[in-house]
CSV table of C-alpha atoms in Angstrom, one decimal:
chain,number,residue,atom,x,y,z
X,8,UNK,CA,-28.7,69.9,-35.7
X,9,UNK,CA,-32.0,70.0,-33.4
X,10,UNK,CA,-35.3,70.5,-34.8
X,11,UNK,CA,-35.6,74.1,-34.7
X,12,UNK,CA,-31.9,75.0,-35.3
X,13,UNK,CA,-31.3,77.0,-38.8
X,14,UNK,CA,-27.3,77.4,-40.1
X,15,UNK,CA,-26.1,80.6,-39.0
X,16,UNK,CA,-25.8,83.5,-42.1
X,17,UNK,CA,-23.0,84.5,-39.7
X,18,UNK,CA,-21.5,81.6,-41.4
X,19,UNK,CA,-20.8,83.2,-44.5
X,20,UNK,CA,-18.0,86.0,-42.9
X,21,UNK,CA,-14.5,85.4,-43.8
X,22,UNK,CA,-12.6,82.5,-42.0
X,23,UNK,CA,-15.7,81.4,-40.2
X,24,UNK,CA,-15.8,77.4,-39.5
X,25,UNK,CA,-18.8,75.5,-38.1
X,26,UNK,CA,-19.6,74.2,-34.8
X,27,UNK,CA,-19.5,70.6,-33.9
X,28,UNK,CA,-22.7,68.6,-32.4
X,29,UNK,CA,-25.8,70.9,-31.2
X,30,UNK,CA,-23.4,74.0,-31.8
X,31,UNK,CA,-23.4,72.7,-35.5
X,32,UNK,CA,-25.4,76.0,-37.1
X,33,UNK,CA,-23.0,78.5,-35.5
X,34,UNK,CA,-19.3,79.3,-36.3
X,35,UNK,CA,-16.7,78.0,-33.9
X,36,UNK,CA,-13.4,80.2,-34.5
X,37,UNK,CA,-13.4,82.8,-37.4
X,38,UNK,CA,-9.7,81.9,-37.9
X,39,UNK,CA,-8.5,83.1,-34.9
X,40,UNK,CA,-9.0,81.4,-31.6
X,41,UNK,CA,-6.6,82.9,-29.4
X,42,UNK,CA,-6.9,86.2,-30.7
X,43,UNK,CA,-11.3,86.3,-30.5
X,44,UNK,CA,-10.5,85.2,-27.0
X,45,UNK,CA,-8.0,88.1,-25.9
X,46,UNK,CA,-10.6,90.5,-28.0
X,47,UNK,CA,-13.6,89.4,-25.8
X,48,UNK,CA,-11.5,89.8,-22.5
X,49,UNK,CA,-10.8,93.0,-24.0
X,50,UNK,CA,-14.4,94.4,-24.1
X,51,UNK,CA,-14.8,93.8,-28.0
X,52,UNK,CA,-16.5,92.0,-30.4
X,53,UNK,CA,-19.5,89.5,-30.2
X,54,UNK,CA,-20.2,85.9,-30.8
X,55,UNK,CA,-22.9,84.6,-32.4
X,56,UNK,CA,-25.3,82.2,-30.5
X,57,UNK,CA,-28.3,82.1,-32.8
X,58,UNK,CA,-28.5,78.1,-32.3
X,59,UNK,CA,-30.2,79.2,-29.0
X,60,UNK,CA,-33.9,77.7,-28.4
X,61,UNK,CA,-36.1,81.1,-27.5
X,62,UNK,CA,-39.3,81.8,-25.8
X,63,UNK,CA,-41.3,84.2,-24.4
X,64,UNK,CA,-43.6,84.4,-21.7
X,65,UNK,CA,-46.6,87.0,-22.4
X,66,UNK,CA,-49.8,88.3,-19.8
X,67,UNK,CA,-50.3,89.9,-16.7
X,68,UNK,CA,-49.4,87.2,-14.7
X,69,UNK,CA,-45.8,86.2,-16.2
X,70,UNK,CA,-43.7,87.1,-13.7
X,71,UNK,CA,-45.5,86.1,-10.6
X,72,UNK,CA,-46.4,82.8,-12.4
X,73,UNK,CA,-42.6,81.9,-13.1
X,74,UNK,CA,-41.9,83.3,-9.4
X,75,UNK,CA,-43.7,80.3,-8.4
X,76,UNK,CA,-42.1,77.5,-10.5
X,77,UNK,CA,-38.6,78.6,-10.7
X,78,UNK,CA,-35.9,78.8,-8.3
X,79,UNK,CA,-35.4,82.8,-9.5
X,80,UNK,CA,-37.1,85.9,-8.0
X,81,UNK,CA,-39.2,87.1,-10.5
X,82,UNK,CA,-41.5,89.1,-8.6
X,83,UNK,CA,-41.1,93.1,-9.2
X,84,UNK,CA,-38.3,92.4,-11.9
X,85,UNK,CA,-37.3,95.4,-13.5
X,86,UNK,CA,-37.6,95.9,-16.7
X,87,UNK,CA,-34.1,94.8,-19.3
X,88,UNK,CA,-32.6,93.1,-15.8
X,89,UNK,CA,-31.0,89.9,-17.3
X,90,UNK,CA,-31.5,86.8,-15.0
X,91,UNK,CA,-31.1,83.5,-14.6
X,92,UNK,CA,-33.2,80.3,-13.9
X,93,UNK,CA,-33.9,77.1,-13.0
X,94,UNK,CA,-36.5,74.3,-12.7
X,95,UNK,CA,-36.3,71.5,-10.4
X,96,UNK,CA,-37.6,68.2,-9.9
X,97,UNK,CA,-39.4,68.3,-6.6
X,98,UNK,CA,-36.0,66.3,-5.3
X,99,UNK,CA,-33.8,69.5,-6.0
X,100,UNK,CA,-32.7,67.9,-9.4
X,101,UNK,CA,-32.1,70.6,-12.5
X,102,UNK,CA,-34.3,69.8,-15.1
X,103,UNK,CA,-34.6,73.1,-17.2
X,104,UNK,CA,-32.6,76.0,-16.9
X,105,UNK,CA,-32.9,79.5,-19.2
X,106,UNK,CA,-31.8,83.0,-19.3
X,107,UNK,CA,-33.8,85.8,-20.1
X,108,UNK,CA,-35.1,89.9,-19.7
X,109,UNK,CA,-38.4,91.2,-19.4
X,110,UNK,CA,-39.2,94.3,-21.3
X,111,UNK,CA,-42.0,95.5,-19.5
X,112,UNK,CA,-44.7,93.5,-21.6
X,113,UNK,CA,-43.2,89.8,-22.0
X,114,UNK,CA,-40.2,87.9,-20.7
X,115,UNK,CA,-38.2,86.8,-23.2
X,116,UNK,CA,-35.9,83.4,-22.7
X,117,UNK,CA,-33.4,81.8,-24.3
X,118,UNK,CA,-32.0,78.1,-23.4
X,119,UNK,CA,-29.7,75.6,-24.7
X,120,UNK,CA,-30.4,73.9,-28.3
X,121,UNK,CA,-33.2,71.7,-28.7
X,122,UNK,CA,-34.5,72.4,-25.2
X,123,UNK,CA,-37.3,74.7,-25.3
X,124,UNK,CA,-40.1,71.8,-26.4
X,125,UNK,CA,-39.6,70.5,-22.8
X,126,UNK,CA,-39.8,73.4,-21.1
X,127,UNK,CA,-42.2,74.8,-23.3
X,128,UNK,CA,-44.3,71.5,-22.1
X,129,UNK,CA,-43.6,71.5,-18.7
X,130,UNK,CA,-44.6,75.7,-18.5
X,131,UNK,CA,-47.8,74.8,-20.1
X,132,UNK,CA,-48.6,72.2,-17.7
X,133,UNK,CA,-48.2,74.5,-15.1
X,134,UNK,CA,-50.3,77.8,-16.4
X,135,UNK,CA,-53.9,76.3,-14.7
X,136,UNK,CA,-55.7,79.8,-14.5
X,137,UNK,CA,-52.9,82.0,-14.7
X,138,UNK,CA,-53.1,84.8,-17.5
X,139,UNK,CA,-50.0,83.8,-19.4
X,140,UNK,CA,-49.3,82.4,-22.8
X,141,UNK,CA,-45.7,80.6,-23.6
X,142,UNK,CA,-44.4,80.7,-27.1
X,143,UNK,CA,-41.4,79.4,-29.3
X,144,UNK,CA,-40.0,82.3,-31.1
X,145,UNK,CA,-36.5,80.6,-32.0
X,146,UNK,CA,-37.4,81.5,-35.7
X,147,UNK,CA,-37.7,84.6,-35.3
X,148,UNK,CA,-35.4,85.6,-32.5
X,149,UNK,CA,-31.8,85.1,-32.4
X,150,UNK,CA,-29.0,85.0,-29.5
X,151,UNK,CA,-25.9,87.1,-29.5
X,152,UNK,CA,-23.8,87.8,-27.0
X,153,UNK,CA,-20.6,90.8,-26.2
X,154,UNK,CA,-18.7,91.3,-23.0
X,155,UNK,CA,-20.9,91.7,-19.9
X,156,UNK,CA,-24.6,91.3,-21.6
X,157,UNK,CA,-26.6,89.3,-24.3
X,158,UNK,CA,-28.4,90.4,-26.8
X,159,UNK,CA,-31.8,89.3,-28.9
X,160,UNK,CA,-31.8,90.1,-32.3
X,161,UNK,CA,-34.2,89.7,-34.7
X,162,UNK,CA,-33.0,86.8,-37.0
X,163,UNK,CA,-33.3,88.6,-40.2
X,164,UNK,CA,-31.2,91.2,-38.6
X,165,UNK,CA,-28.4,89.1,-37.8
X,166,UNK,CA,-26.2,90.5,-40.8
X,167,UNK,CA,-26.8,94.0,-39.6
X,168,UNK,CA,-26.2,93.4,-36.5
X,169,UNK,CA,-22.9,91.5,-36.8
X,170,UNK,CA,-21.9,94.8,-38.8
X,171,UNK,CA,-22.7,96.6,-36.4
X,172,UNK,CA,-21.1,94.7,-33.2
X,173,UNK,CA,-17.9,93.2,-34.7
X,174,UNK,CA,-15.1,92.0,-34.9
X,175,UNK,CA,-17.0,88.2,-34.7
X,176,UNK,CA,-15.7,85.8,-32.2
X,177,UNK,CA,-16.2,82.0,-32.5
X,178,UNK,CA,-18.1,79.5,-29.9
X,179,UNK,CA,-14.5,77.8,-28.9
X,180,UNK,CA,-13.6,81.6,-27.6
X,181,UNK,CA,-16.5,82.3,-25.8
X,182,UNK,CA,-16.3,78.5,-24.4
X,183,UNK,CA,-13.0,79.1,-23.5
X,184,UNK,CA,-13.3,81.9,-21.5
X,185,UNK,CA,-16.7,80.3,-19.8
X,186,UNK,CA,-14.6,77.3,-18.6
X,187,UNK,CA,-12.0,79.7,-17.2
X,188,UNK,CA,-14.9,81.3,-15.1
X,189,UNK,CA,-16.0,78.3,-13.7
X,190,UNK,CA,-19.3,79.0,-15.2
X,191,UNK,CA,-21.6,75.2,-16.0
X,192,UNK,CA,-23.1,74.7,-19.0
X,193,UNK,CA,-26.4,73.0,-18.6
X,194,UNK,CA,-26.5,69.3,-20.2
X,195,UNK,CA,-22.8,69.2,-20.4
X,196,UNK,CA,-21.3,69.9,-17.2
X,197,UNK,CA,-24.4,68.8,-15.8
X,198,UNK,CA,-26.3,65.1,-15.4
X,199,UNK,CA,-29.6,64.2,-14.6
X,200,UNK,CA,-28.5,64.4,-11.0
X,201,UNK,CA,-27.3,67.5,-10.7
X,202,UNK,CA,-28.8,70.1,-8.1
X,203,UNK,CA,-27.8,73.6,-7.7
X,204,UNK,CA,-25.2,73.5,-4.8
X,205,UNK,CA,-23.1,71.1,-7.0
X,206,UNK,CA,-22.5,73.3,-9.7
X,207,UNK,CA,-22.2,77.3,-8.1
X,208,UNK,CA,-25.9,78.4,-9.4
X,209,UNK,CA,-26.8,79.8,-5.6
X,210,UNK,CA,-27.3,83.6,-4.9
X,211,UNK,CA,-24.6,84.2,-2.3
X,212,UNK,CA,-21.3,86.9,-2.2
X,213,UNK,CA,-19.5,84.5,-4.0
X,214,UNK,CA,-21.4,83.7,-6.7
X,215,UNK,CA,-20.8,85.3,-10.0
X,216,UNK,CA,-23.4,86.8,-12.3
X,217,UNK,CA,-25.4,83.9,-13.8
X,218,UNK,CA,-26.3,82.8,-10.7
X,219,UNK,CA,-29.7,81.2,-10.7
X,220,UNK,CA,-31.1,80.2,-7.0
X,221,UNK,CA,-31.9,83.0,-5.6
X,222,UNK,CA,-31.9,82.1,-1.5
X,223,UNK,CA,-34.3,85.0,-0.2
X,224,UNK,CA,-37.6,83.8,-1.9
X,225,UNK,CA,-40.1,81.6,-0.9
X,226,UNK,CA,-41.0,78.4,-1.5
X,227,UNK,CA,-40.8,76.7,-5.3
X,228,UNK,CA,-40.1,72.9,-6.5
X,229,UNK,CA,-36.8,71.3,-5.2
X,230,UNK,CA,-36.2,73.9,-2.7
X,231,UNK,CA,-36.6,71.6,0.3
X,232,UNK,CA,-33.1,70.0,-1.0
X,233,UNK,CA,-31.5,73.7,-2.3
X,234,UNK,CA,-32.1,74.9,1.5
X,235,UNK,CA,-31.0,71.8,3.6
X,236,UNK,CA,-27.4,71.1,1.5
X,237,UNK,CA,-26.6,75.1,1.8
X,238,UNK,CA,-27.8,74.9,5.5
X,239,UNK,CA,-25.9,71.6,6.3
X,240,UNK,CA,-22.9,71.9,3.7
X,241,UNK,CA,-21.3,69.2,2.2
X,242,UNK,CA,-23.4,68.6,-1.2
X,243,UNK,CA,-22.8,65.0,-2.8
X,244,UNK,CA,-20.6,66.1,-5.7
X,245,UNK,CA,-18.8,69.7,-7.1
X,246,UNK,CA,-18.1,71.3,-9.8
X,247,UNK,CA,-13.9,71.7,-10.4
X,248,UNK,CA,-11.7,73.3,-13.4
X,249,UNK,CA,-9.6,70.8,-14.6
X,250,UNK,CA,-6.0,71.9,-15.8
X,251,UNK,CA,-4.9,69.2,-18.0
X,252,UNK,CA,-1.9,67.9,-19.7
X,253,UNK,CA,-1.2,69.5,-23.1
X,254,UNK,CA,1.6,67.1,-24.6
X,255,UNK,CA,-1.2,64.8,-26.6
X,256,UNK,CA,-2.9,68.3,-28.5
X,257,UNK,CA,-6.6,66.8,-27.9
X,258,UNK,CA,-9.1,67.7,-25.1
X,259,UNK,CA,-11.1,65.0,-23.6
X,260,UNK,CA,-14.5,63.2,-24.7
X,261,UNK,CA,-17.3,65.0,-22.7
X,262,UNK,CA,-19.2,62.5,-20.5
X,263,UNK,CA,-15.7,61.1,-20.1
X,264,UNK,CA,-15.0,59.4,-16.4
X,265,UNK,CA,-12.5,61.3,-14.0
X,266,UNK,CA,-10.1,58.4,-12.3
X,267,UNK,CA,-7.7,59.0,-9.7
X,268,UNK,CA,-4.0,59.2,-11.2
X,269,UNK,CA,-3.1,56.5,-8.9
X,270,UNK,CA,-6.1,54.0,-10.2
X,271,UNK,CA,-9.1,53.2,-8.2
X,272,UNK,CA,-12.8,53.8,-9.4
X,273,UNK,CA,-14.3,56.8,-11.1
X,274,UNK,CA,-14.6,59.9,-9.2
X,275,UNK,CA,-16.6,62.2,-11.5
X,276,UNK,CA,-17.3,63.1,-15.1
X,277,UNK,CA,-16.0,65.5,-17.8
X,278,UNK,CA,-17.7,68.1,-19.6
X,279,UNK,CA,-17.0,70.8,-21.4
X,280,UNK,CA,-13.4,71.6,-22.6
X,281,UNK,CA,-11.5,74.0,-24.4
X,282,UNK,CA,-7.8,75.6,-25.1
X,283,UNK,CA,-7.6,79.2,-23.3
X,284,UNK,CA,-5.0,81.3,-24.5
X,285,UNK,CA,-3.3,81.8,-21.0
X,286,UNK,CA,-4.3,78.8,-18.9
X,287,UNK,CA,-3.4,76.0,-21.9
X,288,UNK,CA,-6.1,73.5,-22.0
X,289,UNK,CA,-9.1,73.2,-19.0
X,290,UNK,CA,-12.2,71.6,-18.9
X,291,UNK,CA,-14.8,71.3,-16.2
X,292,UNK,CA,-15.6,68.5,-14.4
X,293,UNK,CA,-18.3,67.0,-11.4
X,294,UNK,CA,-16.3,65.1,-8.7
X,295,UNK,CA,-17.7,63.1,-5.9
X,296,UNK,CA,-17.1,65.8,-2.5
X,297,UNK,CA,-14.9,63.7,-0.6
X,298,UNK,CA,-12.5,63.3,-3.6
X,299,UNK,CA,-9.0,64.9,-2.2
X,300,UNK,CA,-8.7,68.6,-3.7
X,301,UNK,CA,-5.1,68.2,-4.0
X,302,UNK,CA,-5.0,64.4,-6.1
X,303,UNK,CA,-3.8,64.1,-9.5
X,304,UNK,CA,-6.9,62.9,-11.7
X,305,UNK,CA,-6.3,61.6,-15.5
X,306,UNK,CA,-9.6,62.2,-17.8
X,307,UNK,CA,-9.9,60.3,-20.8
X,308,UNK,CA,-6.0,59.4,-20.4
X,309,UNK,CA,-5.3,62.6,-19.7
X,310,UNK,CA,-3.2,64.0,-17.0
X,311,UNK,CA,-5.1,66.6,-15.0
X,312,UNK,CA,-4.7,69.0,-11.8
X,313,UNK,CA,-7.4,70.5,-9.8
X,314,UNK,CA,-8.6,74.3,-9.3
X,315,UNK,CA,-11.7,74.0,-6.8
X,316,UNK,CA,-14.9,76.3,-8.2
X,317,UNK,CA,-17.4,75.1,-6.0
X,318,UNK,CA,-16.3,74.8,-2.1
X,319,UNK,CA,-16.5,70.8,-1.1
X,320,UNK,CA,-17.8,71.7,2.1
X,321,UNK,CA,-20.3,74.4,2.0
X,322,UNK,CA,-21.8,74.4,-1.7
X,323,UNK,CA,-20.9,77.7,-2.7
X,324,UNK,CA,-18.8,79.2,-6.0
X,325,UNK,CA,-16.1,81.3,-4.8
X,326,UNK,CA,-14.0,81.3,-7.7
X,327,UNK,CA,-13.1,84.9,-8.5
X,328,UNK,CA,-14.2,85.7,-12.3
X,329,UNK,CA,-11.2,85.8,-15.2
């Protein structure tokens, strides 16, 4: 578990079973896997994502300040609007990315598990004489999330709330049905390389709701490399859903290299994988551009056909949502 994460009480309901790795504290399937999944599509339940990192940004200046450091456009955000950002390196590499409202007082965050220290740092570097404070508040703030919106709880009302917002639903559900959306998950079906046009995170038609460039603002870190792949096309690698072979019952090894079927050198990485109850078992993957959208690819010894997310050519996610 990460420094700040805390096991779940959520763990206590009936048929829940824990996580694996930094999703350790929360439940993965309450017994059910394919039928949390076919509840969620349905508009029901919750899952519990109180492993989170959260932290809020308070003072007058919050919004215009992360205007300036992210790739999102904070300025005049409406209170209770839910979006989605990033921070680059000043060569268009992600380096931190978080979700998060503002209530009309602070903007509250949450990010993956054991990040918010970094970005916690890196925000505090950055505040010079702007009015804003940054805190941790992952102890006292949990993550949930039911269809279409996420929610922050307080964590000794996590009980009450699942109550409340039930029937539960497990991480491997909620995975599931992320992977089938085409939708990244930073630090796994990302690398220290990765920029935005990669992965499907830019504001445009075809873009689905988390993402996290928006392309109207003006100038932030990394945007000099954000602006001339989606002018020019043709970023260096994409983001792909992997349908794989489902006669060996195991998913691959994330950080696992893509090969060609027909043997040559590595044309990508795994990350994330899951079994969806309709599509068998997916994962997503980063492939170099050039690599054929059509070729057989075998991940981790695994058999595997291609469904293109992010457009080789032009950068952009046009994968309709599931």
């Amino acid at each position: 578990m990460t420094e700040n994460a805390q096991p779940s009480p959520l763990l206590a309901l009936p048929g829940a079973v824990a996580g694996d790795g930094v999703d350790a504290p929360v439940a993965a399937h309450y017994g059910s896997l394919f039928g949390e999944q076919r509840a969620l599509e349905a508009g029901e339940g919750f899952v519990d994502l109180s492993h989170r990192d959260v932290l809020r940004v308070t003072g007058p200046d919050r919004l215009t300040w992360l205007h300036s450091l992210t790739t999102q456009f904070f300025e005049g955000l409406e209170p209770g609007r839910w979006v989605s950002a990033l921070v680059l390196s000043p060569q268009g590499h992600v380096e931190h990315a978080f979700t998060g409202v503002d209530d009309g007082e602070a903007f509250t965050a949450h990010t993956e598990p054991g990040r918010a220290a970094a970005l916690i740092e890196f925000l505090e570097r950055m505040i010079f004489m702007m009015r804003v404070e940054v805190t941790d508040v992952t102890a006292e703030t949990a993550v949930a999330w039911r269809p279409g919106r996420y929610d922050l709880v307080p964590r000794e009302r996590l009980t009450a709330y699942a109550e409340a917002a039930g029937p539960a639903a497990g991480l491997w559900a909620f995975e599931a049905l992320r992977i089938a959306r085409g939708e990244p998950r930073f630090g796994i079906d990302t690398d220290a390389r990765t920029i935005p046009n990669e992965v499907g995170w830019l504001d445009a038609e075809q873009a689905p709701g988390w993402a996290a460039v928006h392309m109207d603002k003006g100038c932030y870190r990394g945007q000099e490399t954000v602006a001339r792949v989606h002018n020019l096309g043709r970023p260096p690698r994409r983001l792909t859903l992997l349908h794989l072979d489902g006669s060996e019952n195991r998913l691959p090894t994330a950080g696992a290299e893509v090969l060609p079927a027909d043997g040559g050198r590595a044309v990508g990485f795994v990350g994330s994988s899951a079994r969806h109850h309709e599509l068998g078992p997916i994962a997503l993957a980063v492939l170099k551009r050039n690599t054929d959208v059509a070729a057989p690819l075998v991940v981790d010894g695994l058999p595997a056909a291609q469904e293109v997310v992010v457009d080789p050519e032009v950068g952009l996610h046009f994968r309709p949502s599931r």
